Coordinates of C-alpha atoms and ligand atoms in Angstrom, one line a residue:
M253 CA 66.3 118.3 82.9
F254 CA 62.8 119.2 82.8
A255 CA 62.9 120.6 86.2
E256 CA 65.6 122.8 84.9
L257 CA 63.4 123.7 82.0
E258 CA 60.6 124.7 84.3
R259 CA 63.0 126.6 86.5
R260 CA 64.0 128.7 83.5
I261 CA 60.3 129.2 82.6
E262 CA 59.5 130.5 86.1
E263 CA 62.6 132.7 86.2
K264 CA 61.7 134.4 82.8
R265 CA 58.3 135.0 84.2
D266 CA 59.7 136.5 87.3
Q267 CA 61.8 138.9 85.3
G268 CA 58.5 140.0 83.6
T269 CA 58.8 138.1 80.3
D270 CA 55.4 137.1 79.0
V271 CA 56.2 133.3 78.3
M272 CA 53.6 131.7 76.1
S273 CA 53.2 128.0 76.7
L274 CA 52.4 125.5 73.8
G275 CA 53.2 122.7 76.2
I276 CA 50.2 121.5 77.8
G277 CA 47.3 119.2 76.2
D278 CA 44.5 120.8 78.1
P279 CA 41.4 121.9 76.0
D280 CA 41.0 125.7 76.2
T281 CA 37.4 125.7 74.9
P282 CA 34.6 124.9 77.5
T283 CA 32.7 121.7 77.9
F284 CA 29.8 121.6 75.5
R285 CA 26.8 123.5 76.9
Y286 CA 24.4 120.5 76.6
I287 CA 26.8 118.5 78.8
V288 CA 26.9 121.1 81.4
E289 CA 23.0 121.4 81.4
A290 CA 22.9 117.7 81.8
M291 CA 25.3 117.9 84.8
R292 CA 23.1 120.8 86.3
E293 CA 20.1 118.5 86.2
A294 CA 22.0 115.5 87.5
V295 CA 23.5 117.1 90.3
G296 CA 20.2 117.9 91.9
D297 CA 19.0 114.3 91.4
P298 CA 19.2 112.7 95.0
S299 CA 19.8 109.3 93.6
A300 CA 23.0 110.5 92.0
Q301 CA 24.4 112.1 95.4
R302 CA 25.1 109.0 97.2
Y303 CA 28.1 106.6 97.1
P304 CA 28.4 105.6 93.4
S305 CA 28.5 101.9 92.5
N306 CA 31.9 100.9 90.7
R307 CA 30.0 99.1 88.3
G308 CA 28.4 102.3 87.0
R309 CA 24.8 103.5 86.6
P310 CA 22.7 101.6 83.9
E311 CA 22.2 104.8 82.0
F312 CA 26.0 105.3 81.8
R313 CA 26.8 101.7 80.6
R314 CA 23.8 101.6 78.1
A315 CA 25.0 105.1 76.6
F316 CA 28.5 103.5 76.1
S317 CA 26.9 100.5 74.6
D318 CA 24.9 102.5 72.1
F319 CA 27.7 104.9 71.4
Y320 CA 30.1 102.0 70.6
R321 CA 27.6 100.4 68.2
Q322 CA 26.7 103.6 66.3
R323 CA 30.1 105.2 66.3
F324 CA 32.4 102.0 66.0
G325 CA 30.2 99.3 65.0
V326 CA 31.2 97.4 68.1
E327 CA 28.5 95.4 70.3
I328 CA 29.2 95.9 74.0
D329 CA 27.2 94.0 76.5
P330 CA 26.2 97.0 78.9
V331 CA 26.2 94.6 82.0
N332 CA 29.6 93.0 81.7
E333 CA 31.6 94.6 79.2
V334 CA 31.8 98.2 80.4
I335 CA 32.3 100.0 83.8
P336 CA 33.3 103.7 84.5
A337 CA 36.7 105.0 85.4
I338 CA 37.7 108.1 87.0
G339 CA 39.5 109.2 84.0
A340 CA 41.8 107.2 81.7
K341 CA 44.9 107.8 83.9
E342 CA 43.3 106.2 87.0
C343 CA 42.2 103.2 84.9
I344 CA 45.7 102.6 83.2
Y345 CA 47.4 103.0 86.7
H346 CA 45.1 100.6 88.4
L347 CA 45.3 98.1 85.7
C348 CA 48.9 97.9 86.5
F349 CA 48.2 97.0 90.0
A350 CA 45.4 94.5 89.0
F351 CA 47.6 92.7 86.5
L352 CA 51.4 93.0 87.3
D353 CA 53.4 91.4 90.0
P354 CA 57.1 91.8 90.6
G355 CA 58.9 89.9 87.8
D356 CA 56.1 90.7 85.3
V357 CA 56.6 93.0 82.4
A358 CA 54.3 95.7 80.7
L359 CA 55.0 96.5 77.1
S360 CA 54.8 100.2 76.9
A361 CA 54.9 102.5 73.8
D362 CA 58.0 104.8 73.7
P363 CA 57.3 107.7 73.4
G364 CA 54.1 107.4 75.3
Y365 CA 51.6 108.7 77.8
P366 CA 53.8 108.6 81.0
V367 CA 51.5 106.2 83.1
Y368 CA 52.4 103.4 80.6
T369 CA 55.8 103.2 82.4
G370 CA 55.2 104.8 85.6
G371 CA 52.2 102.6 86.5
P372 CA 54.2 99.3 86.0
V373 CA 57.2 100.5 87.9
L374 CA 55.1 101.6 90.9
A375 CA 53.4 98.2 90.8
G376 CA 56.8 96.7 91.1
A377 CA 57.0 95.4 87.7
E378 CA 59.0 96.3 84.7
A379 CA 58.0 98.4 81.8
H380 CA 59.8 97.2 78.7
L381 CA 59.8 100.1 76.3
L382 CA 58.6 99.5 72.6
P383 CA 60.2 102.2 70.5
L384 CA 57.6 103.8 68.2
R385 CA 59.2 103.8 64.6
P386 CA 58.7 106.8 62.4
D387 CA 59.4 104.7 59.3
L388 CA 56.6 102.3 60.4
G389 CA 54.2 105.2 60.9
F390 CA 54.8 105.4 64.7
V391 CA 54.1 101.9 65.6
P392 CA 56.4 99.6 67.4
D393 CA 58.1 96.7 65.3
L394 CA 56.3 93.8 67.2
D395 CA 58.9 91.4 65.7
A396 CA 61.6 93.1 67.6
I397 CA 60.3 92.3 71.1
P398 CA 62.8 90.0 72.9
A399 CA 61.3 86.6 73.6
E400 CA 61.9 86.6 77.4
K401 CA 60.1 90.0 77.4
L402 CA 57.2 88.4 75.6
E403 CA 57.2 85.4 78.0
A404 CA 57.1 87.9 81.0
A405 CA 54.6 90.2 79.5
R406 CA 51.2 90.6 81.0
L407 CA 50.1 94.0 79.5
L408 CA 50.6 95.8 76.3
F409 CA 49.8 99.6 76.2
I410 CA 49.0 101.2 72.9
N411 CA 47.2 104.5 71.8
Y412 CA 45.8 105.6 68.6
P413 CA 45.4 108.3 67.6
N414 CA 48.6 108.8 69.3
N415 CA 50.0 111.0 72.0
P416 CA 52.6 112.5 71.4
T417 CA 53.1 111.7 67.8
G418 CA 49.6 112.5 66.4
A419 CA 49.9 109.3 64.3
V420 CA 46.8 107.3 63.4
V421 CA 46.8 103.4 63.3
P422 CA 48.2 102.1 60.1
D423 CA 46.2 99.4 58.4
G424 CA 46.7 96.0 59.8
F425 CA 48.5 97.0 63.0
F426 CA 45.6 96.2 65.4
E427 CA 45.2 93.0 63.6
R428 CA 48.9 92.1 64.3
V429 CA 48.6 93.1 67.9
V430 CA 45.7 90.8 68.5
E431 CA 47.7 87.9 67.0
L432 CA 50.6 88.7 69.2
A433 CA 48.5 88.9 72.4
A434 CA 46.7 85.8 71.7
K435 CA 49.9 83.9 71.1
H436 CA 51.5 85.1 74.2
E437 CA 48.5 85.6 76.5
I438 CA 49.0 89.4 77.0
L439 CA 46.1 91.8 78.0
V440 CA 46.1 94.6 75.3
V441 CA 45.2 98.0 76.8
H442 CA 44.2 100.3 74.0
D443 CA 44.2 103.9 75.3
N444 CA 41.5 105.5 73.2
A445 CA 41.8 109.2 74.4
Y446 CA 41.7 110.8 71.0
S447 CA 39.3 108.9 68.6
E448 CA 36.9 111.8 68.4
V449 CA 39.5 114.3 67.6
T450 CA 40.4 113.9 64.1
Y451 CA 40.7 115.9 60.7
D452 CA 40.4 115.7 57.0
G453 CA 37.7 113.2 57.1
Y454 CA 39.6 110.5 59.0
V455 CA 37.4 108.6 61.3
A456 CA 39.4 106.7 64.1
P457 CA 38.4 103.1 64.7
S458 CA 38.0 101.4 67.9
F459 CA 40.6 98.6 68.7
L460 CA 37.5 96.4 69.8
A461 CA 36.3 96.6 66.1
T462 CA 39.3 94.3 65.3
P463 CA 38.5 90.5 64.9
G464 CA 39.4 88.8 68.2
A465 CA 40.2 92.0 70.1
R466 CA 37.5 91.4 72.8
E467 CA 39.2 88.1 73.6
V468 CA 42.6 89.8 74.3
G469 CA 42.0 93.3 75.2
V470 CA 40.2 96.2 76.6
E471 CA 39.8 99.8 75.5
V472 CA 40.0 102.8 77.6
F473 CA 37.6 105.6 76.4
S474 CA 38.1 109.0 77.9
L475 CA 35.7 112.0 77.6
S476 CA 38.4 114.3 78.5
K477 CA 39.7 115.4 74.9
G478 CA 36.7 114.6 72.7
Y479 CA 34.2 116.5 74.8
N480 CA 36.5 119.1 76.5
M481 CA 35.9 117.3 79.7
T482 CA 39.4 117.1 81.3
G483 CA 38.3 118.3 84.7
W484 CA 35.3 115.9 85.0
R485 CA 37.3 112.7 85.4
C486 CA 35.1 110.8 83.2
A487 CA 36.0 107.6 81.3
A488 CA 35.1 103.9 80.9
I489 CA 36.9 100.5 80.3
L490 CA 35.2 98.4 77.7
G491 CA 35.9 94.9 76.3
N492 CA 37.1 91.7 77.8
A493 CA 34.6 91.0 80.6
E494 CA 37.1 89.0 82.6
A495 CA 39.8 91.8 82.8
I496 CA 37.2 94.3 83.5
K497 CA 36.0 92.2 86.6
T498 CA 39.7 91.8 87.8
Y499 CA 40.0 95.7 87.4
W500 CA 36.7 96.2 89.2
R501 CA 37.8 94.0 92.1
L502 CA 40.8 95.9 92.8
K503 CA 38.9 99.1 92.4
T504 CA 36.4 98.2 95.1
N505 CA 39.4 98.2 97.4
V506 CA 40.7 101.5 96.3
D507 CA 38.1 104.1 95.5
S508 CA 34.2 104.6 95.7
G509 CA 33.6 105.1 92.1
L510 CA 32.8 107.9 89.7
F511 CA 30.3 110.7 91.0
E512 CA 27.0 109.5 89.6
A513 CA 26.1 112.9 88.4
V514 CA 29.2 112.8 86.3
Q515 CA 28.2 109.5 85.0
L516 CA 24.8 111.0 83.9
A517 CA 26.6 114.0 82.3
G518 CA 28.9 111.6 80.6
A519 CA 26.0 109.5 79.1
A520 CA 24.4 112.8 77.9
A521 CA 27.7 113.7 76.2
L522 CA 27.7 110.4 74.3
R523 CA 24.2 110.7 73.3
G524 CA 24.4 114.4 72.3
P525 CA 24.6 115.8 68.9
R526 CA 27.8 115.5 66.9
K527 CA 27.9 119.1 65.8
E528 CA 29.9 120.3 69.0
V529 CA 32.6 117.6 68.4
E530 CA 32.7 118.4 64.7
E531 CA 33.1 122.3 65.6
M532 CA 35.8 121.5 68.1
C533 CA 37.7 119.5 65.4
R534 CA 37.4 122.4 63.0
I535 CA 39.0 124.7 65.5
Y536 CA 41.9 122.4 66.1
A537 CA 42.4 121.8 62.5
R538 CA 42.6 125.5 61.8
R539 CA 45.2 125.7 64.6
R540 CA 47.1 122.8 63.2
D541 CA 47.3 124.4 59.8
L542 CA 48.5 127.7 61.3
V543 CA 51.4 125.8 63.3
V544 CA 52.3 123.6 60.5
E545 CA 52.9 126.5 58.2
A546 CA 54.9 128.5 60.8
L547 CA 57.1 125.6 61.4
R548 CA 57.5 125.3 57.6
D549 CA 58.7 129.0 57.7
I550 CA 61.3 128.2 60.3
G551 CA 62.6 125.1 58.4
V552 CA 60.9 122.5 60.3
E553 CA 59.0 120.2 58.0
V554 CA 55.8 118.1 59.5
E555 CA 53.1 116.2 58.0
P556 CA 49.8 117.6 59.3
P557 CA 48.5 115.0 61.8
K558 CA 45.2 113.5 61.0
G559 CA 44.2 113.2 64.8
T560 CA 45.0 114.5 68.3
I561 CA 45.7 117.9 69.7
Y562 CA 49.5 117.7 69.0
I563 CA 52.1 118.6 66.4
W564 CA 55.1 116.2 66.7
A565 CA 58.1 117.7 64.8
P566 CA 61.9 116.8 64.4
V567 CA 64.3 119.4 66.0
P568 CA 66.6 121.2 63.6
D569 CA 70.0 119.5 63.1
G570 CA 72.5 120.2 65.7
H571 CA 69.9 120.2 68.5
T572 CA 68.6 117.7 71.1
S573 CA 65.0 117.9 72.0
T574 CA 66.0 119.8 75.2
S575 CA 68.5 122.0 73.6
F576 CA 65.7 123.1 71.1
A577 CA 63.1 123.6 73.7
E578 CA 65.6 125.8 75.5
L579 CA 66.4 127.8 72.5
V580 CA 62.8 128.5 71.8
L581 CA 62.3 129.6 75.2
E582 CA 65.3 131.8 75.3
E583 CA 64.7 133.4 71.8
A584 CA 61.0 133.5 71.5
A585 CA 59.7 133.1 75.2
V586 CA 57.6 130.1 73.9
V587 CA 57.4 126.8 75.6
V588 CA 57.4 123.6 73.5
S589 CA 57.7 120.1 74.9
P590 CA 60.9 118.3 74.4
G591 CA 60.1 114.9 72.9
S592 CA 62.5 113.1 75.2
M593 CA 59.9 114.0 78.0
Y594 CA 57.7 111.1 76.6
G595 CA 60.4 108.5 76.6
P596 CA 63.9 108.0 75.0
S597 CA 62.6 107.4 71.6
G598 CA 61.0 110.9 71.8
E599 CA 64.5 112.3 71.6
G600 CA 65.1 114.4 68.3
F601 CA 61.4 115.6 68.5
F602 CA 59.4 118.3 70.2
R603 CA 55.7 118.6 70.7
I604 CA 53.3 121.6 70.3
S605 CA 49.9 121.4 71.7
L606 CA 47.0 122.9 69.8
T607 CA 45.0 123.8 73.1
T608 CA 45.8 127.6 72.9
P609 CA 43.3 130.2 71.8
D610 CA 43.7 131.3 68.2
E611 CA 44.7 134.8 69.1
L612 CA 47.5 133.6 71.5
L613 CA 48.5 130.8 69.1
R614 CA 48.9 133.2 66.2
A615 CA 51.1 135.5 68.5
A616 CA 53.2 132.5 69.6
V617 CA 53.9 131.4 66.0
Q618 CA 54.8 134.9 65.1
R619 CA 57.3 134.9 67.7
L620 CA 58.9 131.7 66.4
R621 CA 58.9 133.2 62.9
A622 CA 60.5 136.4 64.3
H623 CA 63.1 134.8 66.4
L624 CA 63.9 131.5 64.7
T625 CA 64.2 132.2 61.0
Ligands
LIG743 C1 47.2 109.2 75.6 C2 46.4 109.7 76.8 N1 45.8 109.0 77.6 C3 45.2 109.2 78.7 C4 45.3 110.6 79.0 C5 44.5 111.1 80.2 O1 43.1 110.9 80.1 P1 42.1 111.3 81.4 O2 42.1 112.8 81.4 O3 40.8 110.5 80.9 O4 42.7 110.8 82.6 C6 45.9 111.6 78.1 C7 45.8 113.0 78.5 O5 46.7 113.8 78.0 C8 46.4 111.1 77.0 O6 47.1 112.0 76.2

């Protein structure tokens, strides 16, 4: 289905149509200058040029520990409760191999970041999908998980602020997750990719700030989106020391760690001034409002999200996710992502990413207005 969409995009481009993509979630603005400066210095440091340690440099671990205390009010032991990851994707994938055997189950948000389902399947286990219910604020109904799946579950993947729905965590949800995980001995993996990308005064919490979370879970914190560092592959896993050790044991057999210059630059990112992060959020908020308004003009009602770089919108009546994405491509030469790309429960929605420069985004929404009203 998506290969077909891609083929049509290529075909249109080959025919000379200027196709504009609002599909990809990769920040268009550069990594903050102070981080690049820190990297310039770090890359010349001979101590950072050798094989990295998979446990991470003390500077990296301490920066995370200080950041979690100041930003989230969470105490992290820099020795045992944090190590680097080569991006959240690597971390989530390898957690599947560290914790899942054939016959085991991972409980995976649907719609969700694709590795929550691809990782378990490639590890020989089962991904049991947890539909995110719009009526519950895009969280799963935890009471609806079948008993035999809970019995076989080893991992539970959640993510707030959420890709692709843009939802932020409803009050009390993390608490209910902790309770469920403790009862059924499941390791919770909270994918914290978007906590720094929020709007309208909303401040996203860490899952680890929930009482009991450290006993049952880990959090994966990525610098990709919050610091415009997608290409740097810089993240960390924090929380349950035993789980982190298990992940580390697997990793020592697989990769040789995160380039230490990147670790030093990541530490500098976390210790840096907040004004760049705030400016980045202002840019996305402006774009969000532009898109929400244009969608209203074409008859699509959406609540402006409080976080992430995505607008998640219902497709107009009579369309599936794919047929609407095809219509937008054919009529307006604009690419939106069909919601069903992110799992069966994404059917009926489409996703627009806010990572297009203002000028281009304005032109794209103008096309939507012109061709779809
Ligand atoms: C929810 C979520 N998790 C993880 C990632 C990937 O993070 P990283 O670049 O650190 O691998 C993304 C990227 O889009 C994402 O949306």
